[in-house]
């Protein structure tokens, strides 16, 4: 039994095959996520539901939205929206009742209205052909396509003023804070800025009307998806009151303590929420809705009972990874992602084998800790996915690939001549100092690796409970680079207690090792709410500041108890200075993880001068500059193994 009274169980007894009632289920993945590969949550859920005989329609609305955005039909429709807005603003100006904000909006709309929308749409359509075809591998053409997408997003933003809609990185801002419930509810009904209302009307509701599912499930993995996902839920629930709407995903799990205090979510937005892992919990919920189980027995479930009270079942079920079926991608538009070759995510482990980093809360998506498959099963499943979907590029979406599995899987991939290319996130380890290990991984198809270095100072690393040695970090980077693997390093300034000199040691390490660090992200420390640090702030010499209005928090503002080390604001400033003064060697024109992955796969080398910017003014928030945010995880219940660049500082 956990501290909050939850109890882990082995599962519920299966319904006999002859007694099963079939349901139709629609699963939706909302924006915003990278449009380069499917997310693993829906295929994992689909495999279990279809295995039990249910009909499943899975829709990646994220890629459908971007495909729709960059189309002639949508942009012509948007032109009409801009025209109506302009007329209304002009009428207000003539009547002398226009506000200052409306006057600003009028200037933005006028500029957008002057754009040749047919030329813009033609270029957007060609940009899609570039990212999906052979011209992708011409870096100049790819950069042109990505900048065209950004230009279109600026045009779209004008129609949803003052929203800022961004193609890449995922930093769109509707002007509402997702950590404040009253702003979340206001956003869901805001037809001016909430672009996702139009996306729902144009892409989601017609599909629900056509398919008439019994259940609609939405997987909300990241905070960037929260407003879109909840918008879809509310509009589906309003339009189709007989459809059961259920939400799940990492963000929902992280908010489980707050949701019961906001009954309005269960009254107006969705009917139930699944916490932690969802494959069998969703199956058992469907059986309960069919009258074959008591809903109070369904593990991982939060719901509103007949009396209108929000209930959370105390039983928690964790999936048995070796018993789960192969993820089922059937029905997803695998050839519509913004890449010229299919890329499929695959997860061999759940949780993190290290699981000790004091700043990390990724494990919050799981009730217990690390579980994994054998190397032989991993390779068998990769081969099965390769053959079924004619795909030779894989995202190994594990939070941190275990060293033993890394070595064994590499050996089996070589021995069995599997012929795939892959990328993953890995930890710096003393057991990986033999050059032969990295040579084998490269031979097995490993193209790019992502490392959470965090700091180059060993005292700070020990405070973080990472316990990596500087010499090991350097050895791993040099060995991987020598083998031809692309190294992406992530670090941050401002871990509580870190001095300015120690922070600058990280900066200098990155600069000194630039030849073997091919791309880099440097952030500032954020106090995520479910980390050991926030649970025990006095141990780390910090005070957590909670603000009443932030009633859906995922992180907190903090201050140091003693003037030892750099403050949060100091860390932000150091981060800004790094991108202003030092980032030039890493400024790339091709700034998606999957795009770099495919370039290395095609050209067979980690030396890719053509993808780096020649002349660039780099700023932390300049999305055209080549600043990479590299969301690197595509697994259910995982927000992304890299820290994001924008946070609530509440």
Coordinates of C-alpha atoms in Angstrom, one line a residue:
X1 CA 0.0 0.0 0.0
X2 CA 1.3 3.4 -0.9
X3 CA 1.3 6.5 1.3
X4 CA -1.9 7.8 -0.4
X5 CA -3.7 4.6 0.2
X6 CA -3.4 3.1 -3.3
X7 CA -3.0 -0.7 -3.4
X8 CA -1.3 -2.6 -6.2
X9 CA -3.2 -5.6 -7.6
X10 CA -2.5 -8.3 -10.1
X11 CA -5.4 -7.5 -12.3
X12 CA -9.1 -8.5 -12.8
X13 CA -10.2 -11.9 -14.1
X14 CA -10.9 -11.9 -17.8
X15 CA -14.4 -12.1 -19.3
X16 CA -14.9 -15.3 -21.1
X17 CA -14.7 -14.9 -24.9
X18 CA -18.3 -16.1 -25.5
X19 CA -19.6 -13.6 -22.9
X20 CA -17.8 -10.5 -24.3
X21 CA -19.8 -7.6 -25.5
X22 CA -18.2 -5.7 -28.3
X23 CA -17.9 -1.9 -28.2
X24 CA -16.7 0.7 -30.7
X25 CA -13.9 2.8 -29.3
X26 CA -12.3 5.9 -30.8
X27 CA -8.9 6.9 -29.5
X28 CA -7.5 10.4 -30.1
X29 CA -4.1 11.9 -29.8
X30 CA -4.4 15.7 -29.5
X31 CA -1.9 18.4 -30.6
X32 CA 0.7 19.6 -29.9
X33 CA 3.5 17.1 -30.4
X34 CA 6.2 16.7 -33.0
X35 CA 4.7 15.7 -36.4
X36 CA 7.5 13.3 -37.3
X37 CA 6.4 10.0 -35.9
X38 CA 3.4 8.5 -34.1
X39 CA 3.1 8.5 -30.4
X40 CA 3.1 5.1 -28.8
X41 CA 0.2 5.5 -26.4
X42 CA -2.6 4.9 -28.9
X43 CA -1.1 1.8 -30.6
X44 CA -0.4 0.3 -27.2
X45 CA -4.0 0.8 -26.1
X46 CA -5.4 -0.3 -29.5
X47 CA -3.5 -3.6 -29.4
X48 CA -5.1 -4.7 -26.1
X49 CA -8.6 -3.5 -27.0
X50 CA -8.6 -5.2 -30.4
X51 CA -7.2 -8.3 -28.8
X52 CA -10.3 -8.4 -26.7
X53 CA -12.6 -8.1 -29.7
X54 CA -13.4 -4.4 -29.6
X55 CA -13.5 -2.2 -32.7
X56 CA -11.0 0.6 -32.5
X57 CA -10.6 3.7 -34.5
X58 CA -7.3 5.5 -33.6
X59 CA -6.7 9.0 -34.8
X60 CA -3.6 11.1 -34.5
X61 CA -5.2 14.5 -34.6
X62 CA -1.8 16.1 -34.1
X63 CA -0.4 15.1 -37.5
X64 CA -3.9 15.6 -39.1
X65 CA -3.9 19.2 -37.7
X66 CA -0.6 20.1 -39.2
X67 CA -1.5 18.4 -42.5
X68 CA -4.7 20.5 -42.5
X69 CA -3.0 23.7 -41.5
X70 CA -0.6 23.5 -44.5
X71 CA -3.3 23.0 -47.0
X72 CA -5.1 25.2 -49.6
X73 CA -8.5 24.4 -48.1
X74 CA -7.7 25.5 -44.6
X75 CA -5.8 28.6 -45.6
X76 CA -8.6 29.8 -47.9
X77 CA -11.1 29.2 -45.0
X78 CA -8.7 31.1 -42.7
X79 CA -8.6 34.0 -45.2
X80 CA -12.4 34.3 -44.9
X81 CA -12.1 34.3 -41.1
X82 CA -9.5 37.1 -41.2
X83 CA -11.8 39.1 -43.6
X84 CA -14.7 38.9 -41.2
X85 CA -12.5 39.9 -38.3
X86 CA -11.2 42.9 -40.2
X87 CA -14.6 44.1 -41.1
X88 CA -15.8 43.9 -37.5
X89 CA -12.7 45.8 -36.3
X90 CA -13.0 48.5 -39.0
X91 CA -16.7 49.0 -38.0
X92 CA -15.6 49.4 -34.3
X93 CA -12.9 51.9 -35.4
X94 CA -15.4 53.9 -37.4
X95 CA -17.8 54.0 -34.4
X96 CA -15.0 55.1 -32.1
X97 CA -15.4 52.1 -29.8
X98 CA -12.3 50.2 -30.6
X99 CA -10.1 49.2 -27.6
X100 CA -6.3 49.4 -27.5
X101 CA -6.0 45.6 -27.9
X102 CA -8.5 45.6 -30.8
X103 CA -6.5 48.3 -32.5
X104 CA -3.4 46.2 -32.2
X105 CA -5.3 43.2 -33.5
X106 CA -6.5 45.3 -36.4
X107 CA -2.9 46.0 -37.5
X108 CA -2.0 42.3 -37.3
X109 CA -5.1 41.2 -39.2
X110 CA -4.5 43.9 -41.9
X111 CA -1.0 42.6 -42.5
X112 CA -2.2 39.0 -42.7
X113 CA -5.1 40.0 -45.0
X114 CA -2.6 41.5 -47.4
X115 CA -0.8 38.1 -47.8
X116 CA -1.3 36.3 -51.1
X117 CA -2.9 33.2 -49.6
X118 CA -2.8 31.2 -52.8
X119 CA 0.9 31.7 -53.0
X120 CA 1.3 30.8 -49.3
X121 CA -0.8 27.7 -49.7
X122 CA 1.1 26.5 -52.8
X123 CA 4.4 26.9 -50.9
X124 CA 3.0 25.1 -47.9
X125 CA 1.8 22.2 -50.0
X126 CA 5.2 22.0 -51.7
X127 CA 6.9 22.2 -48.2
X128 CA 4.9 19.1 -47.2
X129 CA 6.1 17.3 -50.4
X130 CA 9.7 18.2 -49.5
X131 CA 9.6 16.8 -46.0
X132 CA 7.9 13.6 -47.2
X133 CA 10.1 13.0 -50.2
X134 CA 13.6 12.7 -51.6
X135 CA 14.2 16.5 -51.5
X136 CA 14.2 16.2 -47.7
X137 CA 17.9 15.2 -47.8
X138 CA 18.8 18.5 -49.4
X139 CA 19.4 20.6 -46.3
X140 CA 18.7 23.9 -48.1
X141 CA 15.3 22.6 -49.4
X142 CA 14.5 21.2 -46.0
X143 CA 15.3 24.5 -44.2
X144 CA 13.1 26.3 -46.8
X145 CA 10.2 23.9 -46.1
X146 CA 10.5 24.3 -42.3
X147 CA 10.6 28.1 -42.6
X148 CA 7.6 28.0 -44.8
X149 CA 5.7 26.1 -42.1
X150 CA 6.7 28.8 -39.6
X151 CA 5.5 31.5 -42.0
X152 CA 2.2 29.8 -42.3
X153 CA 1.9 29.5 -38.5
X154 CA 2.4 33.2 -38.2
X155 CA -0.4 33.7 -40.7
X156 CA -2.7 31.4 -38.7
X157 CA -1.7 33.1 -35.5
X158 CA -3.1 36.4 -36.9
X159 CA -6.6 34.9 -37.2
X160 CA -6.5 33.8 -33.5
X161 CA -4.9 37.0 -32.1
X162 CA -3.4 37.3 -29.6
X163 CA -2.5 33.6 -29.6
X164 CA 1.0 32.6 -30.8
X165 CA 0.9 29.4 -32.8
X166 CA 4.3 27.9 -33.5
X167 CA 5.3 25.0 -35.7
X168 CA 8.5 23.9 -34.1
X169 CA 9.6 23.8 -31.3
X170 CA 6.3 23.1 -29.6
X171 CA 5.8 26.5 -27.8
X172 CA 2.4 27.7 -28.9
X173 CA 0.7 30.0 -26.4
X174 CA -3.0 30.7 -26.3
X175 CA -2.6 33.3 -23.6
X176 CA -4.1 31.0 -20.9
X177 CA -2.0 29.4 -18.2
X178 CA -2.6 25.6 -18.1
X179 CA -1.8 25.5 -14.4
X180 CA -4.7 27.8 -13.5
X181 CA -8.1 26.0 -13.7
X182 CA -10.2 29.1 -14.1
X183 CA -8.1 30.0 -17.1
X184 CA -8.3 26.5 -18.5
X185 CA -12.1 26.6 -18.4
X186 CA -12.2 30.1 -19.9
X187 CA -9.9 28.9 -22.8
X188 CA -12.1 25.9 -23.6
X189 CA -14.9 28.2 -24.7
X190 CA -12.8 31.1 -26.2
X191 CA -13.6 31.0 -29.9
X192 CA -11.2 33.9 -30.7
X193 CA -7.9 32.4 -29.5
X194 CA -8.6 28.7 -29.1
X195 CA -7.7 27.3 -32.5
X196 CA -8.4 23.8 -31.2
X197 CA -12.1 24.5 -31.3
X198 CA -12.0 24.9 -35.0
X199 CA -9.8 21.8 -35.4
X200 CA -12.3 19.9 -33.3
X201 CA -15.2 21.2 -35.5
X202 CA -13.3 20.4 -38.7
X203 CA -11.5 17.1 -37.9
X204 CA -12.9 15.5 -34.8
X205 CA -16.6 16.0 -34.5
X206 CA -17.4 14.9 -38.1
X207 CA -15.5 11.7 -37.4
X208 CA -17.3 11.0 -34.2
X209 CA -20.6 11.7 -35.9
X210 CA -19.7 9.2 -38.7
X211 CA -18.3 6.4 -36.5
X212 CA -20.7 6.8 -33.5
X213 CA -18.3 5.2 -31.0
X214 CA -19.5 4.1 -27.6
X215 CA -16.3 5.4 -25.9
X216 CA -13.9 8.1 -26.9
X217 CA -10.5 8.1 -25.2
X218 CA -7.9 10.9 -25.3
X219 CA -4.2 10.4 -24.3
X220 CA -2.8 13.7 -23.0
X221 CA 0.9 13.1 -22.5
X222 CA 2.3 16.6 -22.1
X223 CA 1.2 19.9 -20.7
X224 CA 1.4 21.3 -24.3
X225 CA -1.4 19.0 -25.2
X226 CA -3.6 19.8 -22.2
X227 CA -5.7 22.7 -23.7
X228 CA -6.2 20.9 -27.0
X229 CA -7.1 17.6 -25.3
X230 CA -9.6 19.2 -22.9
X231 CA -11.1 21.3 -25.7
X232 CA -11.8 18.1 -27.7
X233 CA -13.2 16.4 -24.6
X234 CA -15.6 19.2 -23.8
X235 CA -16.9 19.6 -27.3
X236 CA -17.4 15.9 -27.8
X237 CA -19.2 15.6 -24.5
X238 CA -21.5 18.6 -25.4
X239 CA -22.3 17.3 -28.9
X240 CA -22.6 13.6 -28.1
X241 CA -23.8 13.3 -24.5
X242 CA -24.3 9.5 -24.8
X243 CA -20.6 8.9 -25.6
X244 CA -18.4 8.1 -22.6
X245 CA -15.3 10.4 -22.7
X246 CA -12.3 9.2 -20.9
X247 CA -8.9 10.8 -20.5
X248 CA -5.5 9.4 -19.6
X249 CA -1.8 10.1 -20.1
X250 CA 1.1 11.3 -18.0
X251 CA -0.3 14.8 -17.3
X252 CA -3.6 13.4 -16.1
X253 CA -1.7 11.1 -13.7
X254 CA 0.4 14.0 -12.4
X255 CA -2.8 16.0 -11.6
X256 CA -4.6 13.2 -9.8
X257 CA -4.5 15.0 -6.5
X258 CA -6.1 18.1 -7.9
X259 CA -8.8 16.6 -10.2
X260 CA -11.2 15.5 -7.4
X261 CA -11.3 19.1 -6.2
X262 CA -12.5 20.2 -9.6
X263 CA -15.8 18.4 -10.1
X264 CA -16.5 20.7 -13.1
X265 CA -14.0 18.6 -15.1
X266 CA -16.1 15.5 -14.6
X267 CA -19.4 17.3 -15.2
X268 CA -18.5 19.3 -18.3
X269 CA -15.3 18.0 -19.8
X270 CA -15.0 14.2 -19.4
X271 CA -16.7 11.3 -17.7
X272 CA -13.7 9.5 -16.3
X273 CA -9.9 9.5 -16.1
X274 CA -7.4 6.7 -16.1
X275 CA -4.3 7.1 -14.1
X276 CA -0.9 5.5 -14.6
X277 CA -0.8 2.8 -17.3
X278 CA -4.0 2.5 -19.3
X279 CA -4.0 -0.6 -21.5
X280 CA -6.0 -3.0 -19.3
X281 CA -7.6 -0.3 -17.2
X282 CA -9.3 1.0 -20.3
X283 CA -10.4 -2.5 -21.3
X284 CA -11.9 -3.1 -17.9
X285 CA -13.6 0.3 -17.9
X286 CA -15.3 -0.6 -21.2
X287 CA -16.4 -3.9 -19.7
X288 CA -17.8 -2.0 -16.7
X289 CA -19.7 0.4 -19.1
X290 CA -21.1 -2.7 -20.8
X291 CA -22.4 -4.0 -17.4
X292 CA -20.0 -6.8 -17.1
X293 CA -18.0 -5.4 -14.1
X294 CA -18.6 -3.1 -11.2
X295 CA -17.0 0.2 -12.1
X296 CA -15.8 0.5 -8.5
X297 CA -13.5 -2.5 -9.1
X298 CA -11.7 -1.0 -12.1
X299 CA -8.1 -0.2 -11.1
X300 CA -6.4 3.1 -12.0
X301 CA -9.8 4.8 -12.5
X302 CA -11.2 8.1 -11.4
X303 CA -14.9 8.8 -12.2
X304 CA -18.1 10.6 -11.1
X305 CA -20.6 8.3 -9.4
X306 CA -24.4 8.3 -9.6
X307 CA -24.5 10.8 -6.8
X308 CA -22.3 13.2 -8.6
X309 CA -19.3 12.7 -6.4
X310 CA -15.8 12.2 -7.8
X311 CA -14.4 8.8 -6.8
X312 CA -10.9 7.3 -7.2
X313 CA -10.6 3.6 -7.0
X314 CA -7.8 2.6 -4.7
X315 CA -6.6 -0.4 -6.7
X316 CA -3.7 0.2 -9.2
X317 CA -2.7 -2.2 -11.9
X318 CA 0.8 -2.1 -13.5
X319 CA 1.3 -3.7 -16.9
X320 CA 3.3 -6.9 -17.3
X321 CA 5.6 -5.8 -20.2
X322 CA 6.4 -9.3 -21.4
X323 CA 2.7 -10.2 -21.7
X324 CA 1.6 -7.2 -23.6
X325 CA 0.8 -7.6 -27.3
X326 CA 2.8 -5.9 -30.0
X327 CA 1.7 -2.2 -30.5
X328 CA -0.9 -2.0 -33.2
X329 CA -0.4 1.0 -35.6
X330 CA -3.1 -0.1 -38.1
X331 CA -5.2 2.9 -39.0
X332 CA -2.6 5.6 -38.3
X333 CA -1.5 7.6 -41.3
X334 CA 2.1 6.3 -41.2
X335 CA 3.0 8.0 -44.6
X336 CA 1.6 11.4 -43.6
X337 CA 4.2 12.3 -41.0
X338 CA 6.7 15.0 -41.9
X339 CA 9.5 12.6 -42.7
X340 CA 10.4 10.8 -46.0
X341 CA 10.6 7.3 -44.3
X342 CA 8.5 5.7 -41.7
X343 CA 9.7 5.9 -38.1
X344 CA 8.1 3.9 -35.4
X345 CA 8.4 4.2 -31.6
X346 CA 9.2 1.1 -29.6
X347 CA 9.4 0.7 -25.8
X348 CA 11.4 -2.1 -24.2
X349 CA 11.3 -0.9 -20.6
X350 CA 8.9 1.1 -18.4
X351 CA 10.3 3.4 -15.7
X352 CA 13.9 4.2 -15.3
X353 CA 16.5 1.6 -14.2
X354 CA 18.4 4.3 -12.3
X355 CA 15.4 6.0 -10.9
X356 CA 17.3 8.1 -8.3
X357 CA 17.8 11.6 -9.8
X358 CA 16.4 14.0 -7.3
X359 CA 15.2 16.6 -9.9
X360 CA 13.3 14.1 -12.1
X361 CA 9.6 13.3 -12.0
X362 CA 9.3 11.2 -15.1
X363 CA 8.6 8.1 -13.0
X364 CA 5.3 9.7 -11.7
X365 CA 3.6 8.2 -14.7
X366 CA 4.2 4.7 -13.3
X367 CA 2.9 3.4 -10.0
X368 CA 6.0 1.2 -9.4
X369 CA 9.5 1.3 -10.9
X370 CA 11.5 -0.2 -13.6
X371 CA 10.3 -3.2 -15.7
X372 CA 11.8 -4.5 -18.9
X373 CA 11.9 -7.2 -21.6
X374 CA 14.6 -9.6 -22.5
X375 CA 16.9 -8.6 -25.3
X376 CA 15.7 -11.6 -27.4
X377 CA 12.0 -10.5 -27.0
X378 CA 13.0 -6.9 -27.9
X379 CA 14.7 -8.0 -31.1
X380 CA 11.8 -10.4 -32.0
X381 CA 9.3 -7.5 -31.6
X382 CA 11.4 -5.0 -33.6
X383 CA 11.6 -7.5 -36.4
X384 CA 7.9 -8.1 -36.3
X385 CA 7.2 -4.3 -36.5
X386 CA 9.8 -3.9 -39.2
X387 CA 8.1 -6.6 -41.4
X388 CA 4.5 -5.6 -40.6
X389 CA 4.9 -1.9 -41.3
X390 CA 7.8 -2.0 -43.8
X391 CA 9.8 0.3 -41.5
X392 CA 13.5 0.3 -40.8
X393 CA 13.8 3.3 -38.5
X394 CA 12.9 3.0 -34.8
X395 CA 12.7 5.4 -31.8
X396 CA 13.6 3.4 -28.8
X397 CA 11.5 5.5 -26.4
X398 CA 12.9 4.2 -23.1
X399 CA 13.5 6.8 -20.5
X400 CA 17.1 5.6 -20.2
X401 CA 18.3 2.5 -22.0
X402 CA 19.9 0.1 -19.6
X403 CA 23.6 -0.7 -20.3
X404 CA 23.1 -4.5 -20.2
X405 CA 20.2 -4.3 -22.6
X406 CA 22.1 -1.8 -24.8
X407 CA 24.9 -4.3 -25.3
X408 CA 22.8 -7.4 -25.7
X409 CA 20.3 -5.8 -28.1
X410 CA 23.1 -4.4 -30.2
X411 CA 24.8 -7.9 -30.4
X412 CA 21.5 -9.6 -31.4
X413 CA 20.7 -7.0 -34.0
X414 CA 24.1 -7.6 -35.6
X415 CA 24.0 -11.4 -35.2
X416 CA 20.5 -11.6 -36.8
X417 CA 21.3 -9.0 -39.4
X418 CA 18.0 -7.1 -38.6
X419 CA 19.0 -4.1 -40.7
X420 CA 17.2 -1.4 -38.7
X421 CA 18.4 2.1 -37.6
X422 CA 17.6 3.4 -34.2
X423 CA 18.0 6.1 -31.6
X424 CA 17.5 6.3 -27.8
X425 CA 18.3 8.1 -24.6
X426 CA 21.1 6.7 -22.5
X427 CA 22.9 7.4 -19.3
X428 CA 26.7 7.9 -18.9
X429 CA 28.0 4.7 -17.4
X430 CA 31.3 3.2 -16.3
X431 CA 30.3 -0.1 -17.8
X432 CA 30.3 1.5 -21.3
X433 CA 33.9 2.6 -21.6
X434 CA 35.0 -0.1 -24.0
X435 CA 35.2 1.3 -27.6
X436 CA 34.0 -2.1 -28.9
X437 CA 30.6 -1.5 -27.2
X438 CA 30.0 1.7 -29.2
X439 CA 31.4 0.2 -32.4
X440 CA 28.9 -2.7 -32.0
X441 CA 26.0 -0.3 -31.3
X442 CA 26.8 1.7 -34.5
X443 CA 27.1 -1.5 -36.5
X444 CA 23.7 -2.5 -35.0
X445 CA 22.1 0.6 -36.4
X446 CA 22.4 3.1 -33.6
X447 CA 22.6 6.6 -35.2
X448 CA 21.9 9.1 -32.5
X449 CA 22.0 9.1 -28.7
X450 CA 20.6 11.6 -26.1
X451 CA 22.3 12.0 -22.8
X452 CA 21.0 13.7 -19.7
X453 CA 24.4 15.0 -18.5
X454 CA 22.8 17.8 -16.4
X455 CA 26.2 19.0 -15.0
X456 CA 29.9 18.5 -15.6
X457 CA 30.7 19.1 -11.9
X458 CA 30.9 15.9 -9.9
X459 CA 29.9 17.5 -6.6
X460 CA 26.7 18.8 -8.2
X461 CA 26.1 15.4 -9.9
X462 CA 26.4 13.7 -6.5
X463 CA 23.8 16.2 -5.1
X464 CA 21.5 15.2 -7.9
X465 CA 22.1 11.5 -7.0
X466 CA 23.4 10.9 -10.6
X467 CA 26.9 9.9 -9.5
X468 CA 28.4 10.1 -13.0
X469 CA 32.2 10.8 -13.2
X470 CA 33.5 13.5 -15.5
X471 CA 36.0 11.2 -17.0
X472 CA 33.3 8.7 -17.8
X473 CA 31.2 11.3 -19.5
X474 CA 34.1 12.3 -21.6
X475 CA 35.0 8.7 -22.4
X476 CA 31.5 7.8 -23.5
X477 CA 31.1 10.9 -25.7
X478 CA 34.5 10.3 -27.4
X479 CA 33.8 6.6 -27.9
X480 CA 30.3 7.1 -29.4
X481 CA 31.5 9.9 -31.6
X482 CA 34.4 7.8 -32.9
X483 CA 32.0 5.0 -33.7
X484 CA 30.0 7.5 -35.8
X485 CA 27.1 8.1 -33.4
X486 CA 25.6 11.6 -33.1
X487 CA 25.8 12.8 -29.4
X488 CA 23.1 15.1 -28.1
X489 CA 23.8 16.4 -24.6
X490 CA 21.3 18.0 -22.2
X491 CA 22.3 20.0 -19.1
X492 CA 20.9 22.7 -16.9
X493 CA 22.1 25.5 -14.7
X494 CA 20.9 26.3 -11.2
X495 CA 20.5 23.0 -9.3
X496 CA 20.1 24.2 -5.7
X497 CA 23.5 24.6 -4.1
X498 CA 25.3 24.8 -7.4
X499 CA 27.8 27.8 -7.4
X500 CA 28.4 30.1 -10.3
X501 CA 31.8 28.5 -10.8
X502 CA 30.3 25.0 -11.0
X503 CA 27.7 26.1 -13.5
X504 CA 30.4 27.7 -15.6
X505 CA 32.3 24.4 -15.4
X506 CA 29.4 22.8 -17.2
X507 CA 29.6 25.5 -19.9
X508 CA 33.3 25.1 -20.3
X509 CA 33.0 21.3 -20.5
X510 CA 30.5 21.6 -23.3
X511 CA 32.7 24.1 -25.2
X512 CA 35.9 22.1 -24.7
X513 CA 34.2 18.9 -26.0
X514 CA 32.3 20.5 -28.9
X515 CA 34.0 18.2 -31.4
X516 CA 32.3 15.1 -29.9
X517 CA 29.0 16.9 -28.8
X518 CA 27.1 17.3 -32.0
X519 CA 24.1 19.1 -30.5
X520 CA 23.3 20.5 -27.1
X521 CA 20.5 21.9 -24.9
X522 CA 21.2 24.0 -21.9
X523 CA 18.3 24.9 -19.6
X524 CA 17.7 26.2 -16.1
X525 CA 16.6 24.1 -13.2
X526 CA 12.8 23.8 -12.7
X527 CA 11.3 22.4 -9.4
X528 CA 8.8 19.8 -10.8
X529 CA 6.2 19.1 -8.2
X530 CA 6.5 15.3 -8.0
X531 CA 10.3 15.2 -7.6
X532 CA 12.2 14.1 -4.4
X533 CA 13.4 17.7 -4.1
X534 CA 10.0 19.2 -3.9
X535 CA 8.7 16.5 -1.6
X536 CA 11.7 17.2 0.8
X537 CA 12.6 20.9 0.1
X538 CA 14.4 21.4 3.4
X539 CA 16.8 18.7 2.6
X540 CA 17.9 20.6 -0.5
X541 CA 17.9 24.0 1.1
X542 CA 15.0 25.4 -0.8
X543 CA 11.6 26.9 -0.1
X544 CA 8.7 26.0 -2.4
X545 CA 6.3 28.8 -3.1
X546 CA 2.7 27.7 -3.9
X547 CA 0.2 30.2 -5.2
X548 CA -3.5 29.7 -4.6
X549 CA -4.5 30.5 -8.2
X550 CA -2.1 27.9 -9.6
X551 CA -4.4 25.0 -8.6
X552 CA -3.2 22.6 -11.4
X553 CA 0.5 22.9 -10.9
X554 CA 3.2 20.7 -12.5
X555 CA 6.1 22.8 -11.1
X556 CA 6.7 25.4 -8.5
X557 CA 8.7 28.6 -8.0
X558 CA 11.3 28.2 -5.4
X559 CA 13.9 30.2 -3.5
X560 CA 17.2 29.3 -1.8
X561 CA 17.1 29.2 2.0
X562 CA 20.7 30.4 2.2
X563 CA 22.6 32.7 -0.2
X564 CA 24.7 29.7 -1.3
X565 CA 24.7 29.0 -5.0
X566 CA 22.9 30.7 -7.9
X567 CA 19.3 31.6 -7.8
X568 CA 16.6 30.7 -10.3
X569 CA 16.9 34.1 -12.0
X570 CA 20.7 33.7 -12.1
X571 CA 20.3 30.4 -13.8
X572 CA 17.9 31.8 -16.4
X573 CA 20.4 34.6 -17.1
X574 CA 23.3 32.1 -17.5
X575 CA 21.1 30.1 -19.9
X576 CA 20.3 33.3 -21.9
X577 CA 24.0 34.2 -22.1
X578 CA 24.9 30.7 -23.3
X579 CA 22.5 30.9 -26.2
X580 CA 23.6 34.4 -27.0
X581 CA 27.3 34.0 -26.8
X582 CA 28.2 30.3 -27.0
X583 CA 25.6 28.4 -29.0
X584 CA 26.7 29.2 -32.5
X585 CA 28.7 25.9 -33.1
X586 CA 25.5 23.9 -32.4
X587 CA 23.0 26.1 -34.3
X588 CA 21.3 23.7 -36.7
X589 CA 18.9 24.3 -39.5
X590 CA 17.3 20.9 -39.2
X591 CA 16.0 21.0 -35.7
X592 CA 13.9 17.9 -35.1
X593 CA 15.3 14.8 -33.5
X594 CA 13.9 12.6 -36.2
X595 CA 15.2 14.7 -39.0
X596 CA 18.8 14.5 -37.8
X597 CA 18.3 10.8 -37.2
X598 CA 17.3 10.3 -40.9
X599 CA 20.2 12.4 -42.1
X600 CA 22.7 10.3 -40.3
X601 CA 21.0 7.1 -41.5
X602 CA 21.1 8.3 -45.1
X603 CA 24.7 9.7 -45.1
X604 CA 26.2 7.2 -42.7
X605 CA 28.1 9.7 -40.6
X606 CA 27.8 12.0 -37.7
X607 CA 29.7 14.7 -39.6
X608 CA 26.9 16.7 -41.2
X609 CA 28.2 20.2 -41.9
X610 CA 25.3 20.9 -44.2
X611 CA 22.7 20.9 -41.4
X612 CA 24.4 23.6 -39.3
X613 CA 23.6 27.2 -39.7
X614 CA 26.2 29.3 -41.6
X615 CA 25.2 32.7 -40.2
X616 CA 22.8 32.9 -37.3
X617 CA 21.8 35.3 -34.5
X618 CA 20.7 32.8 -31.9
X619 CA 18.2 33.6 -29.1
X620 CA 16.6 31.4 -26.5
X621 CA 13.1 31.9 -27.8
X622 CA 13.9 32.3 -31.5
X623 CA 12.3 29.3 -33.2
X624 CA 13.8 30.2 -36.6
X625 CA 17.3 30.4 -35.1
X626 CA 17.9 26.7 -35.0
X627 CA 17.5 26.4 -31.2
X628 CA 16.5 22.8 -30.7
X629 CA 14.1 21.6 -28.1
X630 CA 14.4 18.0 -29.0
X631 CA 11.3 16.3 -27.5
X632 CA 12.7 12.8 -27.4
X633 CA 10.2 10.4 -25.9
X634 CA 7.2 8.8 -27.7
X635 CA 5.9 6.5 -25.1
X636 CA 2.7 6.3 -23.2
X637 CA 2.9 8.1 -19.8
X638 CA 6.1 9.9 -20.7
X639 CA 6.2 13.6 -21.1
X640 CA 9.6 13.6 -22.9
X641 CA 13.0 12.7 -21.7
X642 CA 14.3 16.2 -22.3
X643 CA 13.3 19.1 -20.2
X644 CA 11.2 21.7 -22.1
X645 CA 12.3 25.2 -22.6
X646 CA 9.3 27.1 -21.2
X647 CA 7.8 26.5 -17.8
X648 CA 5.2 28.0 -15.5
X649 CA 7.1 29.9 -12.9
X650 CA 4.2 30.3 -10.5

